[in-house]
Amino acid sequence: MSTDPAPWSKLEEIKQQSQFLRGQIAQELAQPTDHFEETTAHLLKHHGIYQQDDRDRRGQPGPEGQERTWIMMVRVKIPGGRLTADQWLLLSALADRFGNGTIRITNRQDVQFHGVRKVLLAPLMQALHQAGLTTLGACGDVVRNVLVCPAPVADGGIREQLFAHTQQLTAHFLPRTKAYQEIWQGAGSDSVCSTGQFPPASEEEEPLYGTNYLPRKFKIAFGLPEDNCVDIYTNDLGFLALAEHGQIRGYEVLVGGGLGMTPTDKTTFVALAQPLAFIRPEEAIPLAEAVVKLFRDHGNRANRRRARLKYLVADWGLQRFRRELERYYGQPLLPPQNLSLIGLDHHLGWHLQPNGRWFYGLYVENGRVADRQARLKTALEQICQQFRPGIRLTPMMSVLITDLAAEDRSKLERVLREHGVRLSEEVPLVRQYSGACVALPTCGLAITESERALPGILDGLEDVLARLGLARLPICIRMTGCPNGCGRPYNAEIGLVGRAKDQYALYLGGSFLGNRLGFLYEPMVPRSQIVPLLTSLFEVFSHHRLSGETFGDFCVRTGPESLRHLVISRDKTN
Ligand code: SRM
Ligand code: SF4
């Protein structure tokens, strides 16, 4: 039997030969074409850019008879989700000028532009740079945006300490390649961008990542047991803080979370991160570096489907993983303290800040900031101009409008109302806690609708929940357009995962707090049957629920078989 390691994947070759992410990007950018070649498109991801095509227009020839309408998604990395009013105003203007007129807040506290034409990429990237924003490290095989609770609540300064660690970590893991500046920040008529002449790349360019960067994306979150708004267990690496008297005493280190899976490949799976160790706060960066290096050296570079940290943890087992990590870290690790989650706050509505100012958590449906029936985009622009607030993006895709004076509270509400935007307090709880991934028409991997489908499904369910007296109970429903799990459906109380045209797998029993995976209840539910099926399940829940029980806990206590029986007998009697 051969013991040769499996050959590395094509993408590893592309990275290796790219001269630290340069490849042919500049040359192709300078050509008068509407899209990039496949190899270049792969490299562009490391610059925060995804080449896509408008899937609503597939099959309709473009203006020059081309088969696809090529568009780009540009993801801007926003560490801690924090922006100034001016930055938000700029992003809003850039979306009109270069994108499709909308901003998409992501569930990793970033923003995305959709629908950017190739010819407009360079001016967009330059405008972002001038505003102190970057797309570097938002996508690609590197450490992605590090999640942290953005809410300026009165917690004795704990969240500010978490934010400071997030900033340090972000700076530490930012790719160092000069390709980014060369291509995008020098873009202009006489720049390298149009000539494609780069200075030679040197090995020192990426001392941490090396020529091949990581085997795959790597996700980190800082969280608190009393507020899991960052969904910490779904990350490759989590730092769960133990805080006492306004000081972080240490972090529980969680490893191996990840929600991507390929149903046809049984070696892939969804996993929540597991507790591995307990460290002092000042150890966070060296420990993170040790984990990232271990992943860099031992992650799977042959099969990208199995290239996440969770597979290394599963293949080695936690004990061996720990031993190998200790070698990279250079010292033994203390055992975890098994901190448990006790709360989750989405930070919507009005809250007093410790500095005496106020913040308003504004619900944004699926993170899409647009002028539609409600003119949310214009309302946010007016708010930024009138009150000059801070803007913070949440991992639940909403916006915190911060640093408002008490006397501005009613004025802000008036601006929202004048633009037809519902106040967060008026949004039913089930909607507040639910969310969908982008999916169609931009995502190239989408099998079904998601962002465009969930609002209608919730319309149907809100009346049902009100009729059953469950309107005051928060229930978390998450939807995705494919099994990749971007919308984090597998640890939601109800997860809807696109599996075939207009068909969704239904998962039940994730925990409201996000620390338990759900089970597969039905593998294929037609979209038209989602509301009827969930209605039956809610009816069963309202009859058999224990006092104070959440929907997810009820599903787990009852179990799939009994649930099915209860639903069938309920449907017969109705
Ligand atoms: Fe994601 C790929 C959108 C969070 C797991 N994700 C994609 C792409 C880039 C599609 C592609 O590769 O062509 C999607 C772009 C759609 C579009 O048109 O905008 C996409 N993912 C998103 C966003 C925008 C969804 C959202 O509704 O907010 C999120 C961007 C976050 C960010 O700012 O970085 C987003 N993606 C996630 C999450 C949740 C998270 O990070 O907390 C996950 C699950 C956690 C995880 O990583 O395991 C996630 N996305 C994936 C995967 C599966 C990865 C895997 O291990 O198999 C893919 C597919 C891939 O990478 O090949 C993917
Ligand atoms: Fe696209 Fe699938 Fe991610 Fe949704 S879950 S954004 S459909 S890759």
mmCIF file of C-alpha atoms in Angstrom, residues 288 333 363 494 528 536 558:
data_model
loop_
_atom_site.group_PDB
_atom_site.id
_atom_site.type_symbol
_atom_site.label_atom_id
_atom_site.label_comp_id
_atom_site.label_asym_id
_atom_site.label_seq_id
_atom_site.Cartn_x
_atom_site.Cartn_y
_atom_site.Cartn_z
ATOM 1 C CA ALA A 288 -4.162 31.647 18.439
ATOM 2 C CA LEU A 333 -2.061 23.917 28.546
ATOM 3 C CA TYR A 363 -33.379 45.396 13.294
ATOM 4 C CA ILE A 494 -35.336 25.569 13.358
ATOM 5 C CA SER A 528 -44.881 25.640 -0.157
ATOM 6 C CA SER A 536 -48.385 21.781 12.928
ATOM 7 C CA THR A 558 -39.808 14.857 22.514
#
